[in-house]
PDB file of C-alpha atoms in Angstrom:
ATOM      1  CA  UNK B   9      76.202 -40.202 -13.535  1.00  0.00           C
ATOM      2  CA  UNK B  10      76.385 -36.653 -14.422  1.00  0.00           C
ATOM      3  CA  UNK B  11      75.666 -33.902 -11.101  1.00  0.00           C
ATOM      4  CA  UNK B  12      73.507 -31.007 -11.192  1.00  0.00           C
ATOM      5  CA  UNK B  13      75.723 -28.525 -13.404  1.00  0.00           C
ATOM      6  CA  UNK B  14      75.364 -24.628 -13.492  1.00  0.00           C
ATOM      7  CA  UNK B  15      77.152 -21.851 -16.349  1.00  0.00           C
ATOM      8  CA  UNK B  16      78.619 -19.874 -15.603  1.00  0.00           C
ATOM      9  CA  UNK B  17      81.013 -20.603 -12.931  1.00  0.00           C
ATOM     10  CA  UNK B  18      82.423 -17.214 -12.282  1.00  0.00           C
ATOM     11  CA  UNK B  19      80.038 -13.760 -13.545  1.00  0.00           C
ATOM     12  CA  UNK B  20      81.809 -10.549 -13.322  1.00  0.00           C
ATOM     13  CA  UNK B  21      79.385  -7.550 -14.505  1.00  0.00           C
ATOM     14  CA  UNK B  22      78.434  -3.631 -14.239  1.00  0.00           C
ATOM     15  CA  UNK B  23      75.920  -2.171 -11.720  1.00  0.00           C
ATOM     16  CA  UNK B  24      72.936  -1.954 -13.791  1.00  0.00           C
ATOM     17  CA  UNK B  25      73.347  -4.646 -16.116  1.00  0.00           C
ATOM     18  CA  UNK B  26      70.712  -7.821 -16.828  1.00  0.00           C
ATOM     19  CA  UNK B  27      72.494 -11.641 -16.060  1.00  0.00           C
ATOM     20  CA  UNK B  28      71.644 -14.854 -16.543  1.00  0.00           C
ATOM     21  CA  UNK B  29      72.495 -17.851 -14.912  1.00  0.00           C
ATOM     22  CA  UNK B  30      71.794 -21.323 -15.361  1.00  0.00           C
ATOM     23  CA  UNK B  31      71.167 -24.423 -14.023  1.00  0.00           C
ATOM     24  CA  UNK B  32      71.009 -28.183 -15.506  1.00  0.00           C
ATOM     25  CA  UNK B  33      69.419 -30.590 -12.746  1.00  0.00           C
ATOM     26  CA  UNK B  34      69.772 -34.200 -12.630  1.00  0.00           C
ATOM     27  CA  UNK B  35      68.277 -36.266 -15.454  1.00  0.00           C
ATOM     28  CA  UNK B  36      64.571 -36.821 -14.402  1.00  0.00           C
ATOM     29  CA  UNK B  37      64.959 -34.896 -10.630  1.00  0.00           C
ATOM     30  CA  UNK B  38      61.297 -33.191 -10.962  1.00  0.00           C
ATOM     31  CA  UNK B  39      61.728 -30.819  -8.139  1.00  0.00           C
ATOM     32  CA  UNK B  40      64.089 -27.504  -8.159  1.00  0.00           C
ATOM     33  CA  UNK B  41      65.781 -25.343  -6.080  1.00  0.00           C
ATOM     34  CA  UNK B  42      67.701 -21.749  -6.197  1.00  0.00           C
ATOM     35  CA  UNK B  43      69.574 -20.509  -2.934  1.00  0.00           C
ATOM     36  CA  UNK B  44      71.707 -17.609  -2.650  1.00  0.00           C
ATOM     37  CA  UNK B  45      75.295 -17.126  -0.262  1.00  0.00           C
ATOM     38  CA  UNK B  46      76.296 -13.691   0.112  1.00  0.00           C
ATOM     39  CA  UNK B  47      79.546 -13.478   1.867  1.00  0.00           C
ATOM     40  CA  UNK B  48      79.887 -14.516   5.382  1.00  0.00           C
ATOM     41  CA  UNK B  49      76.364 -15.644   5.376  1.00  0.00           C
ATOM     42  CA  UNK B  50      74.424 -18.454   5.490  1.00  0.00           C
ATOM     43  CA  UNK B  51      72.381 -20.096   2.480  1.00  0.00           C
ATOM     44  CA  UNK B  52      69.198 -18.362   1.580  1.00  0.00           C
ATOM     45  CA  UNK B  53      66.186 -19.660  -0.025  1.00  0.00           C
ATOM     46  CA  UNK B  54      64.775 -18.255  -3.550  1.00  0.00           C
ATOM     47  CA  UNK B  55      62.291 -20.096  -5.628  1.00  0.00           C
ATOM     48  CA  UNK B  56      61.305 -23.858  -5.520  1.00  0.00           C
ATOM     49  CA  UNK B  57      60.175 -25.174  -9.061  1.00  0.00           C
ATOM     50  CA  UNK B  58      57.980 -27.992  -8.742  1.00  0.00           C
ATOM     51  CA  UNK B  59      57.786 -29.453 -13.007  1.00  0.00           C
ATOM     52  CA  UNK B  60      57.772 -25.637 -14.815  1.00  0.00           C
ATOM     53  CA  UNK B  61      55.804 -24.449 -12.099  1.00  0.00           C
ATOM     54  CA  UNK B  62      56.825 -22.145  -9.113  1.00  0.00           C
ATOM     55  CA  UNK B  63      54.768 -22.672  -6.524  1.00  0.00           C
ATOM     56  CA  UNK B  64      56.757 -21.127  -3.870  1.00  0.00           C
ATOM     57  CA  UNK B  65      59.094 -18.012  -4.906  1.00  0.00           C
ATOM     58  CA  UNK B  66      58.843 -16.293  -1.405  1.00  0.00           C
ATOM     59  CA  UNK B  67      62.582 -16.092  -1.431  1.00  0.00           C
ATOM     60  CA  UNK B  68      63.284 -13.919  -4.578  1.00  0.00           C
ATOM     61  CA  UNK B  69      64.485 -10.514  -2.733  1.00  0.00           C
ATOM     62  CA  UNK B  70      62.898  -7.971  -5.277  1.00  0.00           C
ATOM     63  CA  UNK B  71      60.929  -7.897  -8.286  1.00  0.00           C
ATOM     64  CA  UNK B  72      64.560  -7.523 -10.202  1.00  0.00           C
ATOM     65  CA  UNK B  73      64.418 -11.171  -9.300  1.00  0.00           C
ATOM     66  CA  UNK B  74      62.553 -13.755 -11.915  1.00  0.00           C
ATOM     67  CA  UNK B  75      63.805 -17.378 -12.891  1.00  0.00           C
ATOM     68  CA  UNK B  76      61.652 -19.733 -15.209  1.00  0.00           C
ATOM     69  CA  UNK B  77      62.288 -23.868 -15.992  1.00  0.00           C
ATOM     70  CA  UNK B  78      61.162 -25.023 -19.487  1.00  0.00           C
ATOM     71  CA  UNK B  79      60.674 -28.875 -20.181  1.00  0.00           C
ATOM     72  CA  UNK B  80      60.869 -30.215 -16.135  1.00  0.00           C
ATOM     73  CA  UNK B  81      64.693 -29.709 -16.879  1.00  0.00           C
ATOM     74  CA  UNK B  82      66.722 -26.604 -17.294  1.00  0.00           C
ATOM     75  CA  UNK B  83      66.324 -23.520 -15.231  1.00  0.00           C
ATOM     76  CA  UNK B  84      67.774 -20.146 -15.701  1.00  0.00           C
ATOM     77  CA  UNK B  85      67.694 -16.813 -13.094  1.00  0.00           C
ATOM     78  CA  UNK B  86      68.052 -13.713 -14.289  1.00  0.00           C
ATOM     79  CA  UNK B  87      68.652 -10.651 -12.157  1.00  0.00           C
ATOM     80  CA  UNK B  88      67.546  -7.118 -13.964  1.00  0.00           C
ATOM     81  CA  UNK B  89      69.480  -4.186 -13.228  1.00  0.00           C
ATOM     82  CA  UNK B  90      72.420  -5.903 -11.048  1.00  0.00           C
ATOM     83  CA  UNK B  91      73.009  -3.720  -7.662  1.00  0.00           C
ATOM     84  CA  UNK B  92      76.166  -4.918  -5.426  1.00  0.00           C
ATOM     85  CA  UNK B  93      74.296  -6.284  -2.921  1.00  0.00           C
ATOM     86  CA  UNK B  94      73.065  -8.694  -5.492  1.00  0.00           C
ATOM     87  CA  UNK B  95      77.160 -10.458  -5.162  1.00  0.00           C
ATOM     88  CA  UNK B  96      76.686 -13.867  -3.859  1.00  0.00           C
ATOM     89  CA  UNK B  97      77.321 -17.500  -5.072  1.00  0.00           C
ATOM     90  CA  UNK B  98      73.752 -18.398  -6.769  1.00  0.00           C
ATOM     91  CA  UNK B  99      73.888 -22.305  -5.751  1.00  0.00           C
ATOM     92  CA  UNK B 100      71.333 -24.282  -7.621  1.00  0.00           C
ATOM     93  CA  UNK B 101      69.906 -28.039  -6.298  1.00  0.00           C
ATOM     94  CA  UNK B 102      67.599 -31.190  -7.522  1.00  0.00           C
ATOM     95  CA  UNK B 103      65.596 -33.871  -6.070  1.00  0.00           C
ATOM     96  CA  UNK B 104      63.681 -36.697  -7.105  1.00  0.00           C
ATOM     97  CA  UNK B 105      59.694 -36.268  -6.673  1.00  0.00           C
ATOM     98  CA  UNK B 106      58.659 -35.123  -3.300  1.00  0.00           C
ATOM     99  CA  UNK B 107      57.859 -37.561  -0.557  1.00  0.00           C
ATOM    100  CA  UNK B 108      59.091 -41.305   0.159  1.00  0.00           C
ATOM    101  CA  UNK B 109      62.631 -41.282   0.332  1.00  0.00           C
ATOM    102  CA  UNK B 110      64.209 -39.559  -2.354  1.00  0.00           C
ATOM    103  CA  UNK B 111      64.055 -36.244  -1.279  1.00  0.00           C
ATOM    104  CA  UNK B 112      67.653 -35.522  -1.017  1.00  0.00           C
ATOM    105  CA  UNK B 113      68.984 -32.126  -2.774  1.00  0.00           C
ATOM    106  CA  UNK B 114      72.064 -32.052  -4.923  1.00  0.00           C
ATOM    107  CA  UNK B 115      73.794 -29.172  -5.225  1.00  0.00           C
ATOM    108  CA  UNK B 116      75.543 -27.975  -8.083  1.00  0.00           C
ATOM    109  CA  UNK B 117      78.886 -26.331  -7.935  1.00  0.00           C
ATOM    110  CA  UNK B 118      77.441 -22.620  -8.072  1.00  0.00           C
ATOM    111  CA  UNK B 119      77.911 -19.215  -9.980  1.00  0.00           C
ATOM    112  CA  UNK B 120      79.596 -16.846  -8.332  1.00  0.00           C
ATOM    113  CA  UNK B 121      78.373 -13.354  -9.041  1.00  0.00           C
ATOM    114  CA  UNK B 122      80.740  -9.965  -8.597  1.00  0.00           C
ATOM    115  CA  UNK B 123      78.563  -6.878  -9.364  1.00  0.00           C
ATOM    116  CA  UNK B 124      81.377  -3.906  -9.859  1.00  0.00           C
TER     117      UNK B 124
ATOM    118  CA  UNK M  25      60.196 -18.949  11.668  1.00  0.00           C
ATOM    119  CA  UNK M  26      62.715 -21.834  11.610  1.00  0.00           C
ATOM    120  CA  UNK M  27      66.208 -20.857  12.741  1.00  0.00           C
ATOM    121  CA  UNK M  28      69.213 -23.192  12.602  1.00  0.00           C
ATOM    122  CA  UNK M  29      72.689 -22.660  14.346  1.00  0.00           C
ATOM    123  CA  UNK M  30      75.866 -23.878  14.374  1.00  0.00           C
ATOM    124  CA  UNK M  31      78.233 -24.517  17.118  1.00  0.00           C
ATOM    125  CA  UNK M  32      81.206 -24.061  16.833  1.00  0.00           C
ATOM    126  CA  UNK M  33      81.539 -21.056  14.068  1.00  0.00           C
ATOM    127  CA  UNK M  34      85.346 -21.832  13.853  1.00  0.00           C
ATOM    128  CA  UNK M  35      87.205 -25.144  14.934  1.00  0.00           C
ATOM    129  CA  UNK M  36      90.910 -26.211  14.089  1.00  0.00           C
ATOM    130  CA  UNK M  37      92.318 -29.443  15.779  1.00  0.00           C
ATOM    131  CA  UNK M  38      95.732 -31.376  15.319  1.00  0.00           C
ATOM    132  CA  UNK M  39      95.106 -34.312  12.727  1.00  0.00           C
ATOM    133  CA  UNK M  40      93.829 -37.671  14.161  1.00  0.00           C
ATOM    134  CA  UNK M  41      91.505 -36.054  16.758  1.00  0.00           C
ATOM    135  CA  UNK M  42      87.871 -36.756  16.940  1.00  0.00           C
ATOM    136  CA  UNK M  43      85.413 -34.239  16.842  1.00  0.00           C
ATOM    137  CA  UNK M  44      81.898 -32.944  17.066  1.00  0.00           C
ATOM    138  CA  UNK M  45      79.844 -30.193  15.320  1.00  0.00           C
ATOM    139  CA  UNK M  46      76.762 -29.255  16.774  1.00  0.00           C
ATOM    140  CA  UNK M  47      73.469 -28.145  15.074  1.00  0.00           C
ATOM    141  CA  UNK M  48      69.993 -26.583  16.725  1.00  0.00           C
ATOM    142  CA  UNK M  49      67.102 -26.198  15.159  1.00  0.00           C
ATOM    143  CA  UNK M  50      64.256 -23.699  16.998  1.00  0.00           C
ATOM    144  CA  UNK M  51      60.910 -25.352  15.211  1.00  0.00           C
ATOM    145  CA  UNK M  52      60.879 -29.478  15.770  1.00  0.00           C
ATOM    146  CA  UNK M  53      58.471 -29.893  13.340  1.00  0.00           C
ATOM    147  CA  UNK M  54      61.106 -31.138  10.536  1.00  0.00           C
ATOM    148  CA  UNK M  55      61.163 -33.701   7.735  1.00  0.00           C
ATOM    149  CA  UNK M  56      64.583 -34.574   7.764  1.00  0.00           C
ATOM    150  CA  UNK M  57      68.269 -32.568   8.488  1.00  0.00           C
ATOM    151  CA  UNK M  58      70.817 -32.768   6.195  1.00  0.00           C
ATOM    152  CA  UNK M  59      75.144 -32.424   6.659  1.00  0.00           C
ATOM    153  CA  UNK M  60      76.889 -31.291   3.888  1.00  0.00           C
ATOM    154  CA  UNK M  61      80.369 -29.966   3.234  1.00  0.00           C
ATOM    155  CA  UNK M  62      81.418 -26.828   1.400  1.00  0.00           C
ATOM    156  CA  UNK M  63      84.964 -26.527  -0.258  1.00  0.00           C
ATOM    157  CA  UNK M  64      86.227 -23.193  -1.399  1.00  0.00           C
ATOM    158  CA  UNK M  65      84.962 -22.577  -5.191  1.00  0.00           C
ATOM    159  CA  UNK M  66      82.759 -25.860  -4.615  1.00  0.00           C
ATOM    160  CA  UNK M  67      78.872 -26.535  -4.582  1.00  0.00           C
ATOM    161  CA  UNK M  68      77.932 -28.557  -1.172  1.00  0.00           C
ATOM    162  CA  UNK M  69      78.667 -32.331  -1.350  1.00  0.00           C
ATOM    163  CA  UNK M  70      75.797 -33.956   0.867  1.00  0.00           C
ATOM    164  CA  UNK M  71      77.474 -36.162   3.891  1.00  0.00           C
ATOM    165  CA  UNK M  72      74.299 -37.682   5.803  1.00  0.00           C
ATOM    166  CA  UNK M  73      70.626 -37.591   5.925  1.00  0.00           C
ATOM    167  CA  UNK M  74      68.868 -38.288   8.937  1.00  0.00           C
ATOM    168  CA  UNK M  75      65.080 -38.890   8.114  1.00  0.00           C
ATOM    169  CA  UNK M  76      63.102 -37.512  11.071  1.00  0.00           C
ATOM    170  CA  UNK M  77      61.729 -41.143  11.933  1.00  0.00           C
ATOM    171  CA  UNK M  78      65.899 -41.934  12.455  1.00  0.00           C
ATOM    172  CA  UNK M  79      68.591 -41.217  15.540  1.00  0.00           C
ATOM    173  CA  UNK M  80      71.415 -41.673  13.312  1.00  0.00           C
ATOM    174  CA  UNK M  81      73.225 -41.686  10.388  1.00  0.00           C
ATOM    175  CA  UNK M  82      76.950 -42.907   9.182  1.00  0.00           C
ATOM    176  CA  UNK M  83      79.112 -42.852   6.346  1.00  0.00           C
ATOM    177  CA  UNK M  84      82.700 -44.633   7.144  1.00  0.00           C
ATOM    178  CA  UNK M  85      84.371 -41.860   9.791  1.00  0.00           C
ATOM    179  CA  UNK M  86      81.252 -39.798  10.228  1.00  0.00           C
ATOM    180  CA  UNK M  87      78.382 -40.530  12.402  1.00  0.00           C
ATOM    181  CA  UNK M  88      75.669 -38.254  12.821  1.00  0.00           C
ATOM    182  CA  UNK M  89      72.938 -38.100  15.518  1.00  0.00           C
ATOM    183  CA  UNK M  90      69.163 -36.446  15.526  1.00  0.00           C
ATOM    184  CA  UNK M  91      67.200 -35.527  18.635  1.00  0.00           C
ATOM    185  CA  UNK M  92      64.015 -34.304  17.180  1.00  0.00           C
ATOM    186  CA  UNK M  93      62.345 -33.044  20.410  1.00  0.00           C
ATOM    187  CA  UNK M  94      65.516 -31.610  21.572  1.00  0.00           C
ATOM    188  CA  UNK M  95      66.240 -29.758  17.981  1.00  0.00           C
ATOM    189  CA  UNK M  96      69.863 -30.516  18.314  1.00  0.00           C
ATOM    190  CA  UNK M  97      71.842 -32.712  15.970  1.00  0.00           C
ATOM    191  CA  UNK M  98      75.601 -33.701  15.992  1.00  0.00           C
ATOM    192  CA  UNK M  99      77.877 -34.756  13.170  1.00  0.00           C
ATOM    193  CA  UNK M 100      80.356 -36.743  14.613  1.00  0.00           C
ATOM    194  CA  UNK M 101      83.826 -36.924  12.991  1.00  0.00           C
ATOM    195  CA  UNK M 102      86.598 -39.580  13.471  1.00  0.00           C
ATOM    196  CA  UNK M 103      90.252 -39.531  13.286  1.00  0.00           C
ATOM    197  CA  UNK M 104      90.390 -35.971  11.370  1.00  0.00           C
ATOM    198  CA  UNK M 105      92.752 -35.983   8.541  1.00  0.00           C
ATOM    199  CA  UNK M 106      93.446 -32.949   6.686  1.00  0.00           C
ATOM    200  CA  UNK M 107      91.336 -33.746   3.683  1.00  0.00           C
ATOM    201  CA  UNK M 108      88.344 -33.000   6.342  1.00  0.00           C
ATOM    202  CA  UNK M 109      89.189 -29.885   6.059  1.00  0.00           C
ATOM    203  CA  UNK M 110      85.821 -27.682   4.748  1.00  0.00           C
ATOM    204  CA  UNK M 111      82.854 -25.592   6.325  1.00  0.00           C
ATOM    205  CA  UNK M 112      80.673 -27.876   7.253  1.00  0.00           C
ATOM    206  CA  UNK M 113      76.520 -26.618   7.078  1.00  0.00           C
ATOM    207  CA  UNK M 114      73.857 -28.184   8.791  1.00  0.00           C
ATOM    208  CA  UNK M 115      70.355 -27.702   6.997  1.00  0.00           C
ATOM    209  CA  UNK M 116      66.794 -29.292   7.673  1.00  0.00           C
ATOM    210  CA  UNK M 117      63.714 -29.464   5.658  1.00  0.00           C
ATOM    211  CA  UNK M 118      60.317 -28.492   7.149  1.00  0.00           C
ATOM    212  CA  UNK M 119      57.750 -31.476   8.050  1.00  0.00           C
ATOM    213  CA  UNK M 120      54.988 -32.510   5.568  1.00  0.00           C
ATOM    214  CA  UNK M 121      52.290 -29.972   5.168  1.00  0.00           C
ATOM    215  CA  UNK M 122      51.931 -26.237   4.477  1.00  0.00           C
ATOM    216  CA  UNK M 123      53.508 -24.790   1.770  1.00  0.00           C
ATOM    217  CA  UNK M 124      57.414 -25.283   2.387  1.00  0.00           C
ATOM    218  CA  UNK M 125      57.838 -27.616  -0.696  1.00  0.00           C
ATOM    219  CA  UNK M 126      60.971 -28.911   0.929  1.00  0.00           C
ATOM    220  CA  UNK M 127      62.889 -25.654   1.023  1.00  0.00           C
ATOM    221  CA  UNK M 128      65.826 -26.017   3.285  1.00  0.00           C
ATOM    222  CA  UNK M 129      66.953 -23.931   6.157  1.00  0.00           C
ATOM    223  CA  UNK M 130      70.685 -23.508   6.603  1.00  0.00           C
ATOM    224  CA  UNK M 131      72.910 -22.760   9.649  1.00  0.00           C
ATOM    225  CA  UNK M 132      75.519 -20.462   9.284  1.00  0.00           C
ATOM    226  CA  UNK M 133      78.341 -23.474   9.292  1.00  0.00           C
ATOM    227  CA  UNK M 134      81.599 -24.528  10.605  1.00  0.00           C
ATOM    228  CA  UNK M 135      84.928 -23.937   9.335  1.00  0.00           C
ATOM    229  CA  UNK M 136      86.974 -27.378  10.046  1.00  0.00           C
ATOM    230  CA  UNK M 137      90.846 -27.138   9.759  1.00  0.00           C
ATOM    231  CA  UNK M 138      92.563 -30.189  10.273  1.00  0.00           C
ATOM    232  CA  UNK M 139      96.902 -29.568  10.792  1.00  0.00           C
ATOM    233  CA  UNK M 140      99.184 -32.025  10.071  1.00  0.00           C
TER     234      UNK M 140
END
């Protein structure tokens, strides 16, 4: 069956300018997940989507930082006003409903972001 | 805060060896650790998921062990072959409860090479 899939592979953009990126999660996988690797570091936590909801984006590192999920399925990030520290592979994952034992995360195969 | 690390950072071995990769954990209180592997370009392809209830885990050559009250967890690896060759990351999910929704924590990895 098809993975979680994210577009696009490989962004290359200005300082300053707006991106989007975009994640497709596993065919009914209710619960989603955004994590950021900069270089030489370790994976970092964003936002959890629970359904279209949110309910935990303690990770987003500044308020250039929003991402939204319309019908429990597709989820985009978008990053206002790119700054270089924003370059990083933006790594997107899915699992089933929370609790029992399908609480795996699949990862999809990541963006990776250049900010010139 | 949970903290995980990974020891060693680095690791190359001759193929055929056998090998361990350690992971610690600083806050016991955990749901489950995960292994995955990370190619170059690639997302992370889950190896093992050790259920906090579990000691162990395996998947043909890998084995992986869980010591809860310790915080430590190996991922066993026998007769490397070359194809083994990948960072290796260690994550774990916090225990039921509070408002973690699942979020993982992720060491820092290790990079496996595997000579001919």
């Amino acid at each position: 069956g098809a993975g979680v899939s994210q577009s696009p592979s490989n962004k290359v953009t200005e300082k300053g300018k707006d991106v989007e990126l975009r994640c497709d999660p596993i065919s009914g996988h209710t619960a989603l997940y955004w994590y950021r690797q900069r270089l030489g570091q370790g994976l970092e936590f964003l936002i959890y989507f629970q359904g279209n909801s949110a309910p935990d984006k303690s990770g987003l590192p500044s308020d250039r930082f929003s991402a939204e999920r319309t019908g429990e399925s597709v989820s985009t990030l978008t990053i206002q006003r790119t700054q270089q520290e924003d370059s990083a592979v933006y790594l997107c994952a899915s699992s089933p409903r929370k609790g029992g034992q399908g609480n795996e995360q699949f990862f999809g195969p990541g963006t990776r972001l250049t900010v010139l | 805060k949970q903290e995980v690390t990974q020891i060693p950072a680095a690791l190359s071995v001759p193929e055929g060896e056998n090998l361990v990769l350690n992971c610690s954990f600083t806050d016991s209180a955990i749901y489950n650790l995960q292994w995955f592997r990370q190619d170059p370009g690639k997302g992370l392809t889950s190896l093992l998921l050790i259920q906090s209830s579990q000691r162990e885990q395996t998947s043909g050559r890998l084995n992986a062990s869980l010591d809860k009250s310790s915080g430590r967890s190996t991922l066993y690896i026998a007769a490397s072959q070359p194809g083994d060759s990948a960072t290796y990351l260690c994550a774990v999910r916090p225990g039921a409860g509070g408002t973690s929704y699942g979020k993982l924590t992720f060491g820092q990895g290790t990079i496996l090479t595997v000579h001919p």
